[in-house]
Short mmCIF file of C-alpha atoms in Angstrom, two decimals:
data_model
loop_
_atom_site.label_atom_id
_atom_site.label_comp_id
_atom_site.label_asym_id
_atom_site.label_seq_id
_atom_site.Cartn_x
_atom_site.Cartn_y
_atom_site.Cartn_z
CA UNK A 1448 125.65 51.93 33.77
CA UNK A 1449 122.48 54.48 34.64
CA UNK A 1450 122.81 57.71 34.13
CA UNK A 1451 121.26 60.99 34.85
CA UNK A 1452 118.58 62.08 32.06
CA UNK A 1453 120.86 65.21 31.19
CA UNK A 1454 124.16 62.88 30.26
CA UNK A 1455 123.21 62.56 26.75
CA UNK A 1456 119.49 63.65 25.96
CA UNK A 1457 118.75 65.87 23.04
CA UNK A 1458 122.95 65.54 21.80
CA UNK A 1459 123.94 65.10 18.43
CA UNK A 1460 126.96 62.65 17.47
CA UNK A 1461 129.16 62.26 14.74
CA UNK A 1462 131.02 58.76 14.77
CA UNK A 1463 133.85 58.32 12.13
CA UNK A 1464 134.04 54.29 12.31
CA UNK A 1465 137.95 53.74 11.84
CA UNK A 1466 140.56 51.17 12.48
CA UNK A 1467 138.30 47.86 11.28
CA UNK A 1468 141.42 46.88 8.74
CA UNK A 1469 143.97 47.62 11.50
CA UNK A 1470 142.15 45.46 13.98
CA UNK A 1471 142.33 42.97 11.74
CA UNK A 1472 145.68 42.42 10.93
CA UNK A 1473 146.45 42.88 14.22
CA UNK A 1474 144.59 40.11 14.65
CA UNK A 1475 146.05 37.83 11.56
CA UNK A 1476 142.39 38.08 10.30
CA UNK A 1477 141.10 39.72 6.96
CA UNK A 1478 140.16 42.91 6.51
CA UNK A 1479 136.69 42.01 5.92
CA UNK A 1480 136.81 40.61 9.57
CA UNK A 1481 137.36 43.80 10.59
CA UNK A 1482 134.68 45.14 8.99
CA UNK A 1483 132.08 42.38 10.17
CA UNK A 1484 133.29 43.05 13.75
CA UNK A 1485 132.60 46.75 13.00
CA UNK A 1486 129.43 46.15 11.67
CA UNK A 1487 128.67 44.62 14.95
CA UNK A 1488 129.63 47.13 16.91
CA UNK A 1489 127.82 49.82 14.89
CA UNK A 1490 124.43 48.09 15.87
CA UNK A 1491 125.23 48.05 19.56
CA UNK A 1492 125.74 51.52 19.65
CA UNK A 1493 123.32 52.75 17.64
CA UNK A 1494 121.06 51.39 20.00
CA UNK A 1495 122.89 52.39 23.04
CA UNK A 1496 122.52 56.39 21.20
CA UNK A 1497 118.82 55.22 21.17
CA UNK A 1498 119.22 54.33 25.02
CA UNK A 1499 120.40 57.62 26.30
CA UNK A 1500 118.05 59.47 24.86
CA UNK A 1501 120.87 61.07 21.89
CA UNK A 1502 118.86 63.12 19.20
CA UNK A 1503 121.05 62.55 16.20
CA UNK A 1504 123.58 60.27 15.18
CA UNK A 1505 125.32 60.30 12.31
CA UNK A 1506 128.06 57.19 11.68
CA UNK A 1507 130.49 57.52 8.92
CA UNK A 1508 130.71 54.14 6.72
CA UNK A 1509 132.02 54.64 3.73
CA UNK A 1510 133.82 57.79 1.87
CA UNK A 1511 133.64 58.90 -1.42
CA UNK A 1512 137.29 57.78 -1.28
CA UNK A 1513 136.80 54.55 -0.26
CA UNK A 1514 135.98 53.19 -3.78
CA UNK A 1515 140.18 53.24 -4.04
CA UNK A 1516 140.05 50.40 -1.51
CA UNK A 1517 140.63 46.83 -2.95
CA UNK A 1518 137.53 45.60 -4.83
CA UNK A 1519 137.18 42.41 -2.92
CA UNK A 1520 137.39 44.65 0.40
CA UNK A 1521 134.58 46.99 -1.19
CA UNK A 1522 132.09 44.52 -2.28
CA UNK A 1523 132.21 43.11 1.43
CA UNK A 1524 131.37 46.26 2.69
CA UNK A 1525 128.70 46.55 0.79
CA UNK A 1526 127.27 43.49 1.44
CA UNK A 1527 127.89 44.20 5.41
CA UNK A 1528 126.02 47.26 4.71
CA UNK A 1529 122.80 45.87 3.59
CA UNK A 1530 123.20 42.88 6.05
CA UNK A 1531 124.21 44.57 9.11
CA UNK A 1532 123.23 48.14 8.94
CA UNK A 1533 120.07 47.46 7.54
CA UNK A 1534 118.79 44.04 7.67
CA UNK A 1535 120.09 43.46 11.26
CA UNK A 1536 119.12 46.62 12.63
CA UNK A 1537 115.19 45.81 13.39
CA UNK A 1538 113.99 49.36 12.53
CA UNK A 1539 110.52 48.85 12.05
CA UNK A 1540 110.02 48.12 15.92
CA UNK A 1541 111.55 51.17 16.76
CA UNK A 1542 110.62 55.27 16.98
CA UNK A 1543 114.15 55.68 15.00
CA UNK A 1544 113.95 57.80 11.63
CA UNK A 1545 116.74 56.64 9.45
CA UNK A 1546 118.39 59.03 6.71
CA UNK A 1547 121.37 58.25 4.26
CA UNK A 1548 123.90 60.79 3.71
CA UNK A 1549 125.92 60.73 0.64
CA UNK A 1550 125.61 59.80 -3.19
CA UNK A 1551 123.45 56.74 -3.36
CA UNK A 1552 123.59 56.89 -7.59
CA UNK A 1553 126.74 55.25 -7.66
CA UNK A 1554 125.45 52.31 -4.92
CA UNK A 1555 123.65 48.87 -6.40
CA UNK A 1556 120.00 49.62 -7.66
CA UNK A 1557 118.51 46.89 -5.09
CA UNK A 1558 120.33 48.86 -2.19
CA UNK A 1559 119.62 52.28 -3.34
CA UNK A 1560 115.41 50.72 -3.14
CA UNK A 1561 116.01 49.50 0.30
CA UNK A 1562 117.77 52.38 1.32
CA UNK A 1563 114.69 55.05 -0.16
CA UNK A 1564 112.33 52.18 1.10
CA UNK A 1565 113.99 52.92 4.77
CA UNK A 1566 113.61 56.47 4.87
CA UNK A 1567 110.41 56.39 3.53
CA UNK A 1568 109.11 53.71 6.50
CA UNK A 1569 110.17 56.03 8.93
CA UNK A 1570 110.00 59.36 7.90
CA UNK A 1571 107.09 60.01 9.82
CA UNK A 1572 109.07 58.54 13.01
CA UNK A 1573 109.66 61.23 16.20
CA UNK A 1574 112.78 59.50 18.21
CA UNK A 1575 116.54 59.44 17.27
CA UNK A 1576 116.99 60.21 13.79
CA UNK A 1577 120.19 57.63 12.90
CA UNK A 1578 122.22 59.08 9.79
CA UNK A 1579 124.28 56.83 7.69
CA UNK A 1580 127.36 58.23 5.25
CA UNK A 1581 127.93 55.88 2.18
CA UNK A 1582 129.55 57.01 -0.57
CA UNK A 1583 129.73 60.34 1.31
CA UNK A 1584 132.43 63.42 1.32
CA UNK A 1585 132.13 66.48 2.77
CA UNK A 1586 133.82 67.91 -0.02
CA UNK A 1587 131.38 67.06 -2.71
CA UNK A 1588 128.39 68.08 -0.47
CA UNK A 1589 129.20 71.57 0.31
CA UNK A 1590 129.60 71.92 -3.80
CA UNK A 1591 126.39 70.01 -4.66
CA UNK A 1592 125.08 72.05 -2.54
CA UNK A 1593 126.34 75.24 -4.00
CA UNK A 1594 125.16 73.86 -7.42
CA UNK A 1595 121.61 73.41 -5.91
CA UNK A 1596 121.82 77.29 -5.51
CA UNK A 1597 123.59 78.33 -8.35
CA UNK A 1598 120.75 76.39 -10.66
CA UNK A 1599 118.03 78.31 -8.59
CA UNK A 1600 119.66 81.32 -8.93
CA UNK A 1601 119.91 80.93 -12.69
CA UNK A 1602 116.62 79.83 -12.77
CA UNK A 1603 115.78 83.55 -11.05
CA UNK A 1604 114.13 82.17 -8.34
CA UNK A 1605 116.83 83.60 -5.67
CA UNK A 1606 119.17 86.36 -6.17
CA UNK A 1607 123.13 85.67 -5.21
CA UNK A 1608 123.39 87.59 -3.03
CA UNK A 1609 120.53 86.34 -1.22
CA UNK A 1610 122.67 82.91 -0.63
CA UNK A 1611 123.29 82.92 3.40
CA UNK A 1612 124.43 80.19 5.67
CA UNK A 1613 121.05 78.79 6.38
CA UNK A 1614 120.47 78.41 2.40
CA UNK A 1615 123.38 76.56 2.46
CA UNK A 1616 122.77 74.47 5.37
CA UNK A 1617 118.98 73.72 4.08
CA UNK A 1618 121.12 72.18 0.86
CA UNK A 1619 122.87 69.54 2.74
CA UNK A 1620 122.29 66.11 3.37
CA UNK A 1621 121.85 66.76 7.04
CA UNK A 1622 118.79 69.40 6.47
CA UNK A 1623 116.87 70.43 9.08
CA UNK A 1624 118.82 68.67 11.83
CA UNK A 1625 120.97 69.70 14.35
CA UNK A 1626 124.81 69.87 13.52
CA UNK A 1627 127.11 67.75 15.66
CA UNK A 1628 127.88 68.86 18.73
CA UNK A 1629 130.68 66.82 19.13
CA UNK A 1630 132.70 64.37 16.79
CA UNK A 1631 134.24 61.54 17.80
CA UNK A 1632 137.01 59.82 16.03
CA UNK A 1633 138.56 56.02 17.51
CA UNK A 1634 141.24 54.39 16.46
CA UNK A 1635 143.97 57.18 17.56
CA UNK A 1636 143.66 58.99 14.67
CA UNK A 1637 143.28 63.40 15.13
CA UNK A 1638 141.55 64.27 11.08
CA UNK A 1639 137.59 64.29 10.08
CA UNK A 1640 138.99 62.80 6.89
CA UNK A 1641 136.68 64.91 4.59
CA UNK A 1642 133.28 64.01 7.25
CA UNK A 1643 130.60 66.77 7.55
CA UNK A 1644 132.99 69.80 6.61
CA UNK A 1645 130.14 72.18 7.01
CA UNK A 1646 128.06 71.10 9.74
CA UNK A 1647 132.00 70.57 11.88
CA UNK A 1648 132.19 74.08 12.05
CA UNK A 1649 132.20 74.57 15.91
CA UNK A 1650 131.60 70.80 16.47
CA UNK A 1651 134.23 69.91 19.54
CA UNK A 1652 136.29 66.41 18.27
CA UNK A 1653 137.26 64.13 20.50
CA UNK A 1654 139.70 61.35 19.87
CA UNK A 1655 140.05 57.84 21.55
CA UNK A 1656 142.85 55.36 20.87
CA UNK A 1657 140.39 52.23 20.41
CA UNK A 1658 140.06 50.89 17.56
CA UNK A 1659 136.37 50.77 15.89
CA UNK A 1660 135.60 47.22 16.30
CA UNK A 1661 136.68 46.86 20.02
CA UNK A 1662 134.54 50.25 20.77
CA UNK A 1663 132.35 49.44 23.65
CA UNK A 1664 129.22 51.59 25.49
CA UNK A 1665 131.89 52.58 28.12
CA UNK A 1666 134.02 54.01 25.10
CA UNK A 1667 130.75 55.98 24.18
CA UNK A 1668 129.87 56.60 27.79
CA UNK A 1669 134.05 58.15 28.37
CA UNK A 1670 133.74 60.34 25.04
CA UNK A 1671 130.46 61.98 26.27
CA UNK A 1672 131.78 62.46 29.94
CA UNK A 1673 134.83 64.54 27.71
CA UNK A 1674 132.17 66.69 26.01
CA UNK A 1675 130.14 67.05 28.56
CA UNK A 1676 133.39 68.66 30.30
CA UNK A 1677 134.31 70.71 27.47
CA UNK A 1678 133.18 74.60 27.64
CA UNK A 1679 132.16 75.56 24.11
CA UNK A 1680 131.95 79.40 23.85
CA UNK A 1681 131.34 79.39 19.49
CA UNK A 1682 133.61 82.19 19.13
CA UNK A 1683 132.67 84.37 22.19
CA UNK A 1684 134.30 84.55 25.59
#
C-alpha cells in the first residue's frame, strides 16, 4: 500500500516481539517454530521500517529474563539470532546502521565478534538506524547507567549534582538517538515487560491482539495510522 511521505518518515519504533511460543502451540508446533516464524517476520518488517522512511527501530528479542526459559528453547534462539537477524538480514547492501542494545558479555564469544563486527561495518551508515535488545532489561540499564556516573563522579570528573536527565540519557544504550515515539506491543498483551524504562517516558503504547509471528505490514501500517491519530501533549495541555 503507498503512502504519503509524512505517514512514517523520521518516526521512531519500539517493537516488543511477543506471542512466538503461543503461536506455536496453538499450532501443535514447538516453541522454536514459533520463534523461526518470528524470526521471519522480524526481517520483513525491518525492511518495511526501512521502506517508509522510519528513523529508528528498536525490536525487543530477548530479556535479561529470558535466560529462565528452557535451555533447549534458549539455545534456538540464539542460533535464530545469528541466522536470521544477522546472517539473513543482507546489511551490507543497505544505508541501515545497526546497534545492539543490552549485555552482550554474557552472549557466545563468536556472536558477541559478529555483533561488534556489525556495528562497526555500519557505523558510518546515514539511513534507519535498526536497534536490537538481547540480553537486554530496562532495569539493569538505567542502573549501569547510574554506575557510569557514579564512577565519574568518584573519579571527580563531574560533580552529583551536576547529574541531569541528558547525562543520564547519554549513558544508555540508545545514546544519541531519538526515544520512541510510540511502542507497540502484539500479541494482546498491555506491559513493556521491563523494555526501554527510560526512554518510555512519554512514548504512546499501542497494543494489537496478533500474535508476533502472524504480524504483517498491514499490522505495522494499522499501529502507525493509531499513532498518527493520537494527540501527544508531554505533560502540557
Amino acid at each position: 500500500m503507498a503512502h504519503p511521505k509524512e505517514f512514517a518518515e523520521g518516526l521512531s519504533i519500539g517493537i516488543i516481539m511477543d506471542g512466538n511460543g503461543r503461536w506455536a502451540k496453538n499450532r501443535g508446533l514447538p516453541r522454536t517454530a514459533g520463534h523461526k516464524k518470528g524470526a521471519a517476520v522480524f526481517k520483513d518488517i525491518a525492511n518495511y521500517c526501512d521502506e517508509l522512511g522510519v528513523a529508528s527501530v528498536y525490536f525487543y528479542a530477548f530479556s535479561t529474563e529470558n535466560w529462565k526459559r528452557p535451555m533447549e528453547e534458549v539455545g534456538a534462539i540464539m542460533k535464530l539470532f545469528a541466522q536470521y537477524l544477522i546472517e539473513g538480514f543482507d546489511y551490507k547492501n543497505r544505508n541501515i546502521r545497526i546497534k545492539f542494545l543490552g549485555d552482550r558479555t554474557a552472549l557466545d564469544p563468536k556472536l558477541q565478534k559478529m555483533m561488534n563486527e556489525l556495528e562497526g561495518d555500519s557505523a558510518c551508515k546515514t539511513g534507519m538506524t535498526l536497534n536490537i535488545a538481547i540480553n537486554y532489561g530496562g532495569r539493569p540499564e538505567i542502573v549501569r547507567a547510574a554506575q557510569q556516573l557514579a564512577a565519574k563522579a568518584a573519579a571527580g570528573e563531574i560533580r552529583p549534582e551536576d547529574i541531569n536527565e541528558q547525562m543520564m540519557s547519554d549513558a544508555m544504550y540508545t545514546a544519541g538517538q531519538k526515544d520512541p515515539d510510540f511502542i507497540l506491543r502484539p500479541s494482546g498483551e498491555k506491559r513493556l515487560s521491563n523494555f526501554m524504562l527510560w526512554q518510555a517516558a512519554y512514548s504512546e503504547l499501542v497494543e494489537m491482539d496478533v500474535l508476533w509471528p502472524d504480524f504483517t505490514r498491514a499490522d505495522l501500517d494499522t499501529a502507525i495510522e493509531e499513532f498518527n491519530h493520537r494527540s501527544r501533549r508531554f505533560g502540557g495541555i
